[in-house]
mmCIF file of C-alpha atoms in Angstrom:
data_model
loop_
_atom_site.group_PDB
_atom_site.id
_atom_site.type_symbol
_atom_site.label_atom_id
_atom_site.label_comp_id
_atom_site.label_asym_id
_atom_site.label_seq_id
_atom_site.Cartn_x
_atom_site.Cartn_y
_atom_site.Cartn_z
ATOM 1 C CA UNK Y 1 3.523 -13.379 9.239
ATOM 2 C CA UNK Y 2 6.915 -12.002 10.246
ATOM 3 C CA UNK Y 3 8.298 -15.469 9.503
ATOM 4 C CA UNK Y 4 7.901 -14.804 5.789
ATOM 5 C CA UNK Y 5 10.448 -12.240 4.565
ATOM 6 C CA UNK Y 6 8.031 -11.222 1.792
ATOM 7 C CA UNK Y 7 5.582 -10.011 4.476
ATOM 8 C CA UNK Y 8 8.102 -8.829 7.072
ATOM 9 C CA UNK Y 9 7.425 -5.161 6.292
ATOM 10 C CA UNK Y 10 3.809 -5.342 7.475
ATOM 11 C CA UNK Y 11 2.782 -3.605 10.690
ATOM 12 C CA UNK Y 12 -0.198 -5.638 11.999
ATOM 13 C CA UNK Y 13 -1.384 -2.620 13.993
ATOM 14 C CA UNK Y 14 -2.164 -0.850 10.684
ATOM 15 C CA UNK Y 15 -4.487 -3.583 9.367
ATOM 16 C CA UNK Y 16 -8.107 -4.219 10.310
ATOM 17 C CA UNK Y 17 -9.792 -7.460 9.282
ATOM 18 C CA UNK Y 18 -13.528 -7.315 8.667
ATOM 19 C CA UNK Y 19 -16.219 -9.711 7.471
ATOM 20 C CA UNK Y 20 -18.879 -9.154 4.853
ATOM 21 C CA UNK Y 21 -21.533 -11.366 3.381
ATOM 22 C CA UNK Y 22 -20.814 -12.742 -0.096
ATOM 23 C CA UNK Y 23 -23.741 -11.980 -2.353
ATOM 24 C CA UNK Y 24 -23.806 -14.991 -4.646
ATOM 25 C CA UNK Y 25 -23.809 -18.697 -3.904
ATOM 26 C CA UNK Y 26 -20.976 -20.931 -4.987
ATOM 27 C CA UNK Y 27 -17.285 -20.971 -4.245
ATOM 28 C CA UNK Y 28 -16.049 -19.068 -7.293
ATOM 29 C CA UNK Y 29 -15.615 -15.338 -7.293
ATOM 30 C CA UNK Y 30 -14.241 -12.840 -4.821
ATOM 31 C CA UNK Y 31 -13.366 -14.375 -1.432
ATOM 32 C CA UNK Y 32 -11.522 -11.411 0.104
ATOM 33 C CA UNK Y 33 -10.460 -7.881 -0.718
ATOM 34 C CA UNK Y 34 -8.073 -5.257 0.558
ATOM 35 C CA UNK Y 35 -8.861 -1.551 0.640
ATOM 36 C CA UNK Y 36 -5.914 0.827 0.989
ATOM 37 C CA UNK Y 37 -6.784 3.890 3.057
ATOM 38 C CA UNK Y 38 -4.162 6.188 1.514
ATOM 39 C CA UNK Y 39 -3.374 7.462 -1.945
ATOM 40 C CA UNK Y 40 -0.255 6.482 -3.919
ATOM 41 C CA UNK Y 41 2.863 6.975 -1.819
ATOM 42 C CA UNK Y 42 0.868 6.971 1.431
ATOM 43 C CA UNK Y 43 -0.535 10.486 1.128
ATOM 44 C CA UNK Y 44 -3.815 11.634 2.638
ATOM 45 C CA UNK Y 45 -4.291 14.100 -0.225
ATOM 46 C CA UNK Y 46 -4.098 13.793 -3.968
ATOM 47 C CA UNK Y 47 -4.220 16.496 -6.616
ATOM 48 C CA UNK Y 48 -5.657 15.596 -9.993
ATOM 49 C CA UNK Y 49 -6.534 17.403 -13.169
ATOM 50 C CA UNK Y 50 -10.116 16.963 -14.263
ATOM 51 C CA UNK Y 51 -10.979 18.788 -17.431
ATOM 52 C CA UNK Y 52 -10.308 22.471 -16.879
ATOM 53 C CA UNK Y 53 -10.048 22.058 -13.113
ATOM 54 C CA UNK Y 54 -7.362 21.126 -10.625
ATOM 55 C CA UNK Y 55 -8.958 19.184 -7.774
ATOM 56 C CA UNK Y 56 -7.566 18.275 -4.356
ATOM 57 C CA UNK Y 57 -8.989 15.119 -2.817
ATOM 58 C CA UNK Y 58 -8.546 14.078 0.800
ATOM 59 C CA UNK Y 59 -9.200 10.789 2.535
ATOM 60 C CA UNK Y 60 -9.935 11.086 6.252
ATOM 61 C CA UNK Y 61 -7.837 8.893 8.530
ATOM 62 C CA UNK Y 62 -9.559 5.827 9.997
ATOM 63 C CA UNK Y 63 -9.014 5.207 13.699
ATOM 64 C CA UNK Y 64 -10.086 1.957 15.373
ATOM 65 C CA UNK Y 65 -9.556 1.371 19.092
ATOM 66 C CA UNK Y 66 -7.080 4.242 19.255
ATOM 67 C CA UNK Y 67 -4.883 3.142 16.353
ATOM 68 C CA UNK Y 68 -4.778 4.525 12.857
ATOM 69 C CA UNK Y 69 -5.710 1.942 10.222
ATOM 70 C CA UNK Y 70 -4.038 1.948 6.808
ATOM 71 C CA UNK Y 71 -5.663 -1.166 5.292
ATOM 72 C CA UNK Y 72 -9.017 -2.911 5.559
ATOM 73 C CA UNK Y 73 -9.011 -6.590 4.609
ATOM 74 C CA UNK Y 74 -12.496 -8.021 4.212
ATOM 75 C CA UNK Y 75 -13.218 -11.742 4.123
ATOM 76 C CA UNK Y 76 -16.423 -12.574 2.252
ATOM 77 C CA UNK Y 77 -18.496 -15.131 4.128
ATOM 78 C CA UNK Y 78 -19.671 -17.834 3.430
ATOM 79 C CA UNK Y 79 -17.646 -18.007 0.189
ATOM 80 C CA UNK Y 80 -14.352 -17.686 2.095
ATOM 81 C CA UNK Y 81 -15.424 -20.500 4.444
ATOM 82 C CA UNK Y 82 -16.003 -22.838 1.470
ATOM 83 C CA UNK Y 83 -12.289 -22.864 0.694
ATOM 84 C CA UNK Y 84 -9.898 -25.454 2.098
ATOM 85 C CA UNK Y 85 -7.639 -24.422 4.970
ATOM 86 C CA UNK Y 86 -4.687 -24.078 2.588
ATOM 87 C CA UNK Y 87 -6.747 -21.952 0.175
ATOM 88 C CA UNK Y 88 -7.910 -19.702 3.036
ATOM 89 C CA UNK Y 89 -4.326 -19.206 4.167
ATOM 90 C CA UNK Y 90 -3.203 -18.455 0.595
ATOM 91 C CA UNK Y 91 -6.095 -15.973 0.269
ATOM 92 C CA UNK Y 92 -5.082 -14.108 3.438
ATOM 93 C CA UNK Y 93 -1.432 -14.084 2.304
ATOM 94 C CA UNK Y 94 -2.600 -12.848 -1.114
ATOM 95 C CA UNK Y 95 -4.332 -9.857 0.473
ATOM 96 C CA UNK Y 96 -1.396 -9.152 2.797
ATOM 97 C CA UNK Y 97 0.996 -9.297 -0.155
ATOM 98 C CA UNK Y 98 -0.842 -6.288 -1.639
ATOM 99 C CA UNK Y 99 0.396 -4.124 1.269
ATOM 100 C CA UNK Y 100 3.089 -1.780 -0.046
ATOM 101 C CA UNK Y 101 6.696 -2.323 1.008
ATOM 102 C CA UNK Y 102 6.472 0.898 3.041
ATOM 103 C CA UNK Y 103 3.227 -0.237 4.732
ATOM 104 C CA UNK Y 104 2.020 3.342 4.248
ATOM 105 C CA UNK Y 105 -1.579 2.758 3.193
ATOM 106 C CA UNK Y 106 -0.805 2.352 -0.509
ATOM 107 C CA UNK Y 107 -0.782 -0.889 -2.479
ATOM 108 C CA UNK Y 108 2.262 -2.790 -3.724
ATOM 109 C CA UNK Y 109 2.538 -1.848 -7.371
ATOM 110 C CA UNK Y 110 3.995 -3.933 -10.177
ATOM 111 C CA UNK Y 111 5.287 -2.432 -13.421
ATOM 112 C CA UNK Y 112 2.881 -2.196 -16.331
ATOM 113 C CA UNK Y 113 -0.833 -1.794 -16.578
ATOM 114 C CA UNK Y 114 -1.557 -4.817 -14.381
ATOM 115 C CA UNK Y 115 -0.095 -3.104 -11.350
ATOM 116 C CA UNK Y 116 -1.982 -5.116 -8.713
ATOM 117 C CA UNK Y 117 -0.998 -8.681 -9.676
ATOM 118 C CA UNK Y 118 1.792 -8.242 -12.203
ATOM 119 C CA UNK Y 119 1.894 -9.582 -15.738
ATOM 120 C CA UNK Y 120 0.453 -13.008 -14.853
ATOM 121 C CA UNK Y 121 -2.475 -13.404 -12.482
ATOM 122 C CA UNK Y 122 -1.917 -17.182 -12.460
ATOM 123 C CA UNK Y 123 1.749 -16.637 -11.605
ATOM 124 C CA UNK Y 124 0.726 -14.335 -8.761
ATOM 125 C CA UNK Y 125 -1.677 -16.954 -7.359
ATOM 126 C CA UNK Y 126 0.961 -19.687 -7.673
ATOM 127 C CA UNK Y 127 3.403 -17.503 -5.749
ATOM 128 C CA UNK Y 128 0.840 -16.955 -2.970
ATOM 129 C CA UNK Y 129 0.242 -20.711 -2.724
ATOM 130 C CA UNK Y 130 3.993 -21.326 -2.437
ATOM 131 C CA UNK Y 131 4.230 -18.645 0.281
ATOM 132 C CA UNK Y 132 1.388 -20.384 2.160
ATOM 133 C CA UNK Y 133 3.228 -23.709 1.868
ATOM 134 C CA UNK Y 134 6.445 -22.092 3.108
ATOM 135 C CA UNK Y 135 4.592 -20.588 6.063
ATOM 136 C CA UNK Y 136 3.066 -23.933 7.000
ATOM 137 C CA UNK Y 137 6.461 -25.646 6.667
ATOM 138 C CA UNK Y 138 7.792 -23.322 9.392
ATOM 139 C CA UNK Y 139 5.336 -24.846 11.879
ATOM 140 C CA UNK Y 140 3.052 -21.859 12.504
ATOM 141 C CA UNK Y 141 1.304 -21.207 15.793
ATOM 142 C CA UNK Y 142 -1.956 -23.229 15.669
ATOM 143 C CA UNK Y 143 -3.760 -20.646 17.807
ATOM 144 C CA UNK Y 144 -2.883 -17.891 15.360
ATOM 145 C CA UNK Y 145 -4.504 -19.729 12.446
ATOM 146 C CA UNK Y 146 -7.402 -21.358 14.301
ATOM 147 C CA UNK Y 147 -9.959 -19.104 12.631
ATOM 148 C CA UNK Y 148 -8.809 -20.396 9.239
ATOM 149 C CA UNK Y 149 -9.717 -23.944 10.269
ATOM 150 C CA UNK Y 150 -13.412 -23.099 10.634
ATOM 151 C CA UNK Y 151 -15.439 -24.308 7.671
ATOM 152 C CA UNK Y 152 -18.832 -23.411 6.311
ATOM 153 C CA UNK Y 153 -20.459 -26.436 7.999
ATOM 154 C CA UNK Y 154 -19.133 -25.329 11.409
ATOM 155 C CA UNK Y 155 -20.663 -21.920 10.834
ATOM 156 C CA UNK Y 156 -23.990 -23.183 9.464
ATOM 157 C CA UNK Y 157 -24.453 -25.680 12.307
ATOM 158 C CA UNK Y 158 -23.709 -23.045 14.939
ATOM 159 C CA UNK Y 159 -20.437 -24.534 16.201
ATOM 160 C CA UNK Y 160 -18.777 -21.231 15.368
ATOM 161 C CA UNK Y 161 -20.314 -17.783 15.492
ATOM 162 C CA UNK Y 162 -19.158 -14.833 13.451
ATOM 163 C CA UNK Y 163 -19.910 -11.383 14.775
ATOM 164 C CA UNK Y 164 -18.432 -7.952 14.615
ATOM 165 C CA UNK Y 165 -18.986 -4.291 13.970
ATOM 166 C CA UNK Y 166 -19.853 -2.796 10.640
ATOM 167 C CA UNK Y 167 -16.972 -0.616 9.543
ATOM 168 C CA UNK Y 168 -17.919 2.120 7.083
ATOM 169 C CA UNK Y 169 -15.230 3.001 4.562
ATOM 170 C CA UNK Y 170 -13.908 6.539 4.806
ATOM 171 C CA UNK Y 171 -15.134 8.566 1.850
ATOM 172 C CA UNK Y 172 -12.734 10.529 -0.279
ATOM 173 C CA UNK Y 173 -13.727 14.200 -0.187
ATOM 174 C CA UNK Y 174 -13.143 16.990 -2.649
ATOM 175 C CA UNK Y 175 -11.528 19.752 -0.541
ATOM 176 C CA UNK Y 176 -10.414 22.212 -3.240
ATOM 177 C CA UNK Y 177 -11.205 22.905 -6.881
ATOM 178 C CA UNK Y 178 -9.691 25.638 -8.951
ATOM 179 C CA UNK Y 179 -10.076 26.543 -12.594
ATOM 180 C CA UNK Y 180 -6.940 26.293 -14.722
#
Protein backbone atom coordinates (compact mmCIF):
# COMPACT_ATOMS: atom_id res chain seq x y z
CA UNK A 1 0.00 0.00 0.00
CA UNK A 2 3.04 2.27 0.04
CA UNK A 3 2.34 2.91 -3.64
CA UNK A 4 -0.64 5.05 -2.67
CA UNK A 5 0.48 8.35 -1.10
CA UNK A 6 -2.79 8.48 0.85
CA UNK A 7 -1.74 5.29 2.69
CA UNK A 8 2.02 5.88 2.77
CA UNK A 9 1.97 6.75 6.48
CA UNK A 10 0.83 3.27 7.51
CA UNK A 11 3.23 0.95 9.32
CA UNK A 12 2.08 -2.59 8.39
CA UNK A 13 3.76 -3.96 11.52
CA UNK A 14 1.17 -2.09 13.63
CA UNK A 15 -1.87 -3.69 11.96
CA UNK A 16 -3.31 -7.15 12.58
CA UNK A 17 -5.90 -8.58 10.20
CA UNK A 18 -8.44 -10.97 11.67
CA UNK A 19 -11.50 -12.85 10.44
CA UNK A 20 -14.91 -13.10 12.04
CA UNK A 21 -18.12 -14.74 10.98
CA UNK A 22 -20.81 -12.40 9.64
CA UNK A 23 -24.03 -13.03 11.50
CA UNK A 24 -26.65 -12.41 8.84
CA UNK A 25 -27.01 -13.78 5.33
CA UNK A 26 -26.86 -11.53 2.31
CA UNK A 27 -24.22 -9.23 0.94
CA UNK A 28 -25.44 -5.96 2.45
CA UNK A 29 -24.24 -4.72 5.79
CA UNK A 30 -20.88 -4.59 7.51
CA UNK A 31 -18.12 -6.39 5.58
CA UNK A 32 -15.11 -5.22 7.62
CA UNK A 33 -14.26 -3.05 10.59
CA UNK A 34 -11.25 -1.40 12.14
CA UNK A 35 -10.67 -1.13 15.87
CA UNK A 36 -8.14 1.45 17.05
CA UNK A 37 -6.21 0.28 20.10
CA UNK A 38 -5.37 3.76 21.42
CA UNK A 39 -7.33 6.78 22.52
CA UNK A 40 -7.39 10.09 20.62
CA UNK A 41 -3.87 11.27 19.88
CA UNK A 42 -2.42 7.78 20.39
CA UNK A 43 -2.55 7.77 24.19
CA UNK A 44 -2.90 4.66 26.32
CA UNK A 45 -4.79 6.66 28.96
CA UNK A 46 -7.71 9.03 28.81
CA UNK A 47 -9.17 11.22 31.53
CA UNK A 48 -12.87 11.99 31.37
CA UNK A 49 -15.40 13.72 33.55
CA UNK A 50 -18.38 11.60 34.45
CA UNK A 51 -20.89 13.34 36.64
CA UNK A 52 -19.13 14.40 39.81
CA UNK A 53 -16.13 12.19 39.13
CA UNK A 54 -12.90 12.45 37.18
CA UNK A 55 -12.05 9.03 35.76
CA UNK A 56 -8.81 7.76 34.24
CA UNK A 57 -9.20 4.97 31.70
CA UNK A 58 -6.37 2.83 30.37
CA UNK A 59 -6.21 0.47 27.43
CA UNK A 60 -3.61 -2.28 27.75
CA UNK A 61 -1.21 -2.64 24.84
CA UNK A 62 -1.80 -5.58 22.50
CA UNK A 63 1.27 -7.60 21.52
CA UNK A 64 1.15 -10.23 18.77
CA UNK A 65 4.23 -12.25 17.83
CA UNK A 66 6.48 -9.79 19.63
CA UNK A 67 5.14 -6.63 18.00
CA UNK A 68 2.80 -4.07 19.45
CA UNK A 69 -0.46 -3.78 17.51
CA UNK A 70 -2.22 -0.43 17.11
CA UNK A 71 -5.12 -1.49 14.86
CA UNK A 72 -7.23 -4.60 14.38
CA UNK A 73 -8.92 -4.91 11.00
CA UNK A 74 -11.55 -7.64 10.90
CA UNK A 75 -12.98 -9.04 7.68
CA UNK A 76 -16.46 -10.50 8.13
CA UNK A 77 -16.80 -13.84 6.36
CA UNK A 78 -18.70 -14.95 4.28
CA UNK A 79 -20.16 -11.49 3.59
CA UNK A 80 -16.74 -10.10 2.63
CA UNK A 81 -16.21 -13.04 0.24
CA UNK A 82 -19.47 -12.22 -1.57
CA UNK A 83 -18.01 -8.96 -2.86
CA UNK A 84 -16.23 -8.66 -6.19
CA UNK A 85 -12.44 -8.47 -6.18
CA UNK A 86 -12.58 -4.71 -6.76
CA UNK A 87 -15.09 -4.26 -3.92
CA UNK A 88 -12.91 -6.34 -1.56
CA UNK A 89 -9.88 -4.22 -2.42
CA UNK A 90 -11.88 -1.00 -1.91
CA UNK A 91 -13.12 -2.36 1.44
CA UNK A 92 -9.57 -3.09 2.66
CA UNK A 93 -8.42 0.36 1.46
CA UNK A 94 -11.45 1.88 3.22
CA UNK A 95 -10.40 0.34 6.53
CA UNK A 96 -6.75 1.29 6.03
CA UNK A 97 -7.77 4.86 5.22
CA UNK A 98 -9.20 5.13 8.76
CA UNK A 99 -5.66 4.80 10.19
CA UNK A 100 -4.59 8.21 11.51
CA UNK A 101 -1.88 10.14 9.68
CA UNK A 102 0.42 9.51 12.66
CA UNK A 103 -0.35 5.76 12.64
CA UNK A 104 -0.49 6.03 16.44
CA UNK A 105 -3.48 3.83 17.21
CA UNK A 106 -6.07 6.58 16.77
CA UNK A 107 -8.44 7.01 13.84
CA UNK A 108 -8.21 9.59 11.06
CA UNK A 109 -10.69 12.27 12.05
CA UNK A 110 -12.62 14.57 9.74
CA UNK A 111 -14.07 17.90 10.88
CA UNK A 112 -17.65 17.93 12.10
CA UNK A 113 -19.82 15.39 13.79
CA UNK A 114 -19.26 12.76 11.10
CA UNK A 115 -15.62 12.42 12.02
CA UNK A 116 -15.11 8.89 10.65
CA UNK A 117 -16.23 9.35 7.03
CA UNK A 118 -16.55 13.10 6.60
CA UNK A 119 -19.62 15.02 5.51
CA UNK A 120 -20.61 12.55 2.76
CA UNK A 121 -20.48 8.80 3.28
CA UNK A 122 -21.12 8.28 -0.45
CA UNK A 123 -18.26 10.64 -1.27
CA UNK A 124 -16.00 8.70 1.08
CA UNK A 125 -16.91 5.39 -0.60
CA UNK A 126 -16.38 6.90 -4.06
CA UNK A 127 -12.94 8.09 -2.98
CA UNK A 128 -12.04 4.59 -1.73
CA UNK A 129 -13.14 3.07 -5.04
CA UNK A 130 -10.98 5.56 -6.95
CA UNK A 131 -8.01 4.73 -4.67
CA UNK A 132 -8.57 1.02 -5.41
CA UNK A 133 -8.62 1.76 -9.15
CA UNK A 134 -5.43 3.82 -8.83
CA UNK A 135 -3.75 0.98 -6.94
CA UNK A 136 -4.73 -1.56 -9.58
CA UNK A 137 -3.53 0.78 -12.36
CA UNK A 138 -0.04 0.68 -10.80
CA UNK A 139 0.15 -3.07 -11.50
CA UNK A 140 0.14 -4.43 -7.94
CA UNK A 141 1.92 -7.60 -6.91
CA UNK A 142 -0.52 -10.47 -7.65
CA UNK A 143 0.81 -12.50 -4.72
CA UNK A 144 0.08 -9.67 -2.31
CA UNK A 145 -3.59 -9.55 -3.30
CA UNK A 146 -4.17 -13.26 -3.91
CA UNK A 147 -6.34 -13.61 -0.82
CA UNK A 148 -8.70 -10.98 -2.24
CA UNK A 149 -9.30 -13.17 -5.30
CA UNK A 150 -10.87 -15.96 -3.23
CA UNK A 151 -14.65 -15.96 -3.49
CA UNK A 152 -17.39 -17.46 -1.39
CA UNK A 153 -17.74 -20.45 -3.74
CA UNK A 154 -14.03 -21.28 -3.36
CA UNK A 155 -14.47 -21.24 0.40
CA UNK A 156 -17.73 -23.21 0.46
CA UNK A 157 -16.39 -25.91 -1.87
CA UNK A 158 -13.22 -26.32 0.19
CA UNK A 159 -10.78 -25.00 -2.42
CA UNK A 160 -9.66 -22.43 0.13
CA UNK A 161 -9.54 -22.82 3.89
CA UNK A 162 -9.74 -19.98 6.35
CA UNK A 163 -8.24 -20.51 9.77
CA UNK A 164 -6.66 -18.46 12.47
CA UNK A 165 -6.54 -17.58 16.12
CA UNK A 166 -9.26 -15.83 18.01
CA UNK A 167 -7.96 -12.45 19.10
CA UNK A 168 -9.72 -10.99 22.12
CA UNK A 169 -9.98 -7.21 22.14
CA UNK A 170 -8.14 -5.50 24.98
CA UNK A 171 -10.64 -4.11 27.46
CA UNK A 172 -10.47 -0.52 28.58
CA UNK A 173 -10.01 -0.42 32.35
CA UNK A 174 -10.91 2.21 34.89
CA UNK A 175 -7.64 2.81 36.79
CA UNK A 176 -8.51 5.90 38.85
CA UNK A 177 -11.64 7.71 39.98
CA UNK A 178 -11.73 10.78 42.12
CA UNK A 179 -14.58 12.95 43.30
CA UNK A 180 -14.57 16.55 42.09
